[in-house]
């Protein structure tokens, strides 16, 4: 893929991520399907993409009082525990299984979102 397409994918993923809509999923799909990047490597690049998006989004959201730092410690501690468990589990699972798990997660997320939107109407 050329640099422009890669930059465009990063840009689109960042916009979606900053809105809290799962831009990382888009970026991982782009990397694995269009650049033949291995699943684990794509996940690592996604984490790199997420860092600046998260920092800037937290600053903006906090400035607009959309989020409160009152819950920071449960979120941080839960996040750290989740990373430890997730990375430990990931080191024992093949890339093919992780891809299937990711696909199932996306499918279920889409189904639940669709059901929720239909119930609101």
GROMACS .gro file of C-alpha atoms in nm:
model
  121
    1UNK     CA    1   0.000   0.000   0.000
    2UNK     CA    2   0.120   0.348  -0.066
    3UNK     CA    3   0.190   0.604   0.204
    4UNK     CA    4  -0.120   0.811   0.121
    5UNK     CA    5  -0.355   0.516   0.172
    6UNK     CA    6  -0.180   0.424   0.499
    7UNK     CA    7  -0.206   0.784   0.621
    8UNK     CA    8  -0.572   0.795   0.522
    9UNK     CA    9  -0.639   0.474   0.718
   10UNK     CA   10  -0.467   0.620   1.024
   11UNK     CA   11  -0.665   0.944   0.987
   12UNK     CA   12  -1.002   0.767   0.954
   13UNK     CA   13  -0.919   0.536   1.245
   14UNK     CA   14  -0.818   0.833   1.460
   15UNK     CA   15  -1.141   1.020   1.386
   16UNK     CA   16  -1.349   0.714   1.472
   17UNK     CA   17  -1.139   0.645   1.783
   18UNK     CA   18  -1.170   1.002   1.911
   19UNK     CA   19  -1.548   0.966   1.887
   20UNK     CA   20  -1.531   0.651   2.102
   21UNK     CA   21  -1.665   0.433   1.822
   22UNK     CA   22  -1.395   0.168   1.795
   23UNK     CA   23  -1.159   0.311   1.537
   24UNK     CA   24  -0.904   0.051   1.640
   25UNK     CA   25  -1.126  -0.218   1.494
   26UNK     CA   26  -1.124  -0.036   1.161
   27UNK     CA   27  -0.746   0.004   1.173
   28UNK     CA   28  -0.686  -0.362   1.258
   29UNK     CA   29  -0.915  -0.470   0.974
   30UNK     CA   30  -0.732  -0.238   0.734
   31UNK     CA   31  -0.391  -0.369   0.840
   32UNK     CA   32  -0.482  -0.738   0.831
   33UNK     CA   33  -0.686  -0.736   0.510
   34UNK     CA   34  -0.515  -0.475   0.295
   35UNK     CA   35  -0.152  -0.482   0.407
   36UNK     CA   36  -0.120  -0.850   0.505
   37UNK     CA   37  -0.002  -0.751   0.853
   38UNK     CA   38  -0.014  -1.033   1.109
   39UNK     CA   39  -0.293  -1.002   1.367
   40UNK     CA   40  -0.055  -0.958   1.664
   41UNK     CA   41   0.147  -0.693   1.480
   42UNK     CA   42  -0.171  -0.511   1.376
   43UNK     CA   43  -0.281  -0.507   1.740
   44UNK     CA   44   0.052  -0.352   1.837
   45UNK     CA   45   0.021  -0.081   1.573
   46UNK     CA   46  -0.333  -0.019   1.690
   47UNK     CA   47  -0.204   0.042   2.043
   48UNK     CA   48   0.046   0.294   1.905
   49UNK     CA   49  -0.235   0.468   1.720
   50UNK     CA   50  -0.453   0.468   2.030
   51UNK     CA   51  -0.205   0.646   2.257
   52UNK     CA   52  -0.218   0.996   2.102
   53UNK     CA   53  -0.590   0.958   2.029
   54UNK     CA   54  -0.661   0.868   2.392
   55UNK     CA   55  -0.451   1.147   2.542
   56UNK     CA   56  -0.601   1.420   2.325
   57UNK     CA   57  -0.956   1.284   2.355
   58UNK     CA   58  -0.934   1.265   2.736
   59UNK     CA   59  -0.814   1.625   2.751
   60UNK     CA   60  -1.097   1.744   2.523
   61UNK     CA   61  -1.365   1.534   2.696
   62UNK     CA   62  -1.251   1.644   3.042
   63UNK     CA   63  -1.242   2.008   2.930
   64UNK     CA   64  -1.602   1.979   2.814
   65UNK     CA   65  -1.693   1.801   3.140
   66UNK     CA   66  -1.808   1.494   2.949
   67UNK     CA   67  -1.596   1.272   3.173
   68UNK     CA   68  -1.503   1.301   3.538
   69UNK     CA   69  -1.174   1.198   3.694
   70UNK     CA   70  -1.368   1.080   4.000
   71UNK     CA   71  -1.356   0.724   3.863
   72UNK     CA   72  -0.993   0.729   3.750
   73UNK     CA   73  -0.853   0.471   3.994
   74UNK     CA   74  -1.106   0.194   3.931
   75UNK     CA   75  -1.063   0.249   3.558
   76UNK     CA   76  -0.681   0.254   3.574
   77UNK     CA   77  -0.659  -0.050   3.804
   78UNK     CA   78  -0.914  -0.244   3.600
   79UNK     CA   79  -0.729  -0.150   3.282
   80UNK     CA   80  -0.394  -0.267   3.419
   81UNK     CA   81  -0.543  -0.597   3.537
   82UNK     CA   82  -0.714  -0.644   3.200
   83UNK     CA   83  -0.391  -0.581   3.011
   84UNK     CA   84  -0.201  -0.834   3.222
   85UNK     CA   85  -0.469  -1.102   3.178
   86UNK     CA   86  -0.519  -1.024   2.809
   87UNK     CA   87  -0.151  -1.025   2.718
   88UNK     CA   88  -0.090  -1.344   2.917
   89UNK     CA   89  -0.380  -1.515   2.740
   90UNK     CA   90  -0.268  -1.379   2.403
   91UNK     CA   91   0.075  -1.535   2.440
   92UNK     CA   92  -0.091  -1.879   2.454
   93UNK     CA   93  -0.331  -1.837   2.160
   94UNK     CA   94  -0.250  -1.872   1.791
   95UNK     CA   95  -0.291  -1.579   1.554
   96UNK     CA   96  -0.562  -1.768   1.362
   97UNK     CA   97  -0.773  -1.811   1.675
   98UNK     CA   98  -0.724  -1.446   1.770
   99UNK     CA   99  -0.850  -1.343   1.424
  100UNK     CA  100  -1.160  -1.559   1.472
  101UNK     CA  101  -1.218  -1.414   1.819
  102UNK     CA  102  -1.184  -1.063   1.677
  103UNK     CA  103  -1.430  -1.143   1.398
  104UNK     CA  104  -1.679  -1.287   1.647
  105UNK     CA  105  -1.642  -0.978   1.867
  106UNK     CA  106  -1.712  -0.747   1.572
  107UNK     CA  107  -2.008  -0.954   1.462
  108UNK     CA  108  -2.161  -0.964   1.810
  109UNK     CA  109  -2.099  -0.591   1.859
  110UNK     CA  110  -2.279  -0.520   1.533
  111UNK     CA  111  -2.573  -0.743   1.623
  112UNK     CA  112  -2.614  -0.586   1.969
  113UNK     CA  113  -2.589  -0.235   1.825
  114UNK     CA  114  -2.850  -0.318   1.563
  115UNK     CA  115  -3.087  -0.469   1.822
  116UNK     CA  116  -3.044  -0.168   2.051
  117UNK     CA  117  -3.113   0.080   1.771
  118UNK     CA  118  -3.424  -0.111   1.660
  119UNK     CA  119  -3.559  -0.115   2.019
  120UNK     CA  120  -3.520   0.265   2.041
  121UNK     CA  121  -3.740   0.316   1.734
   0.00000   0.00000   0.00000
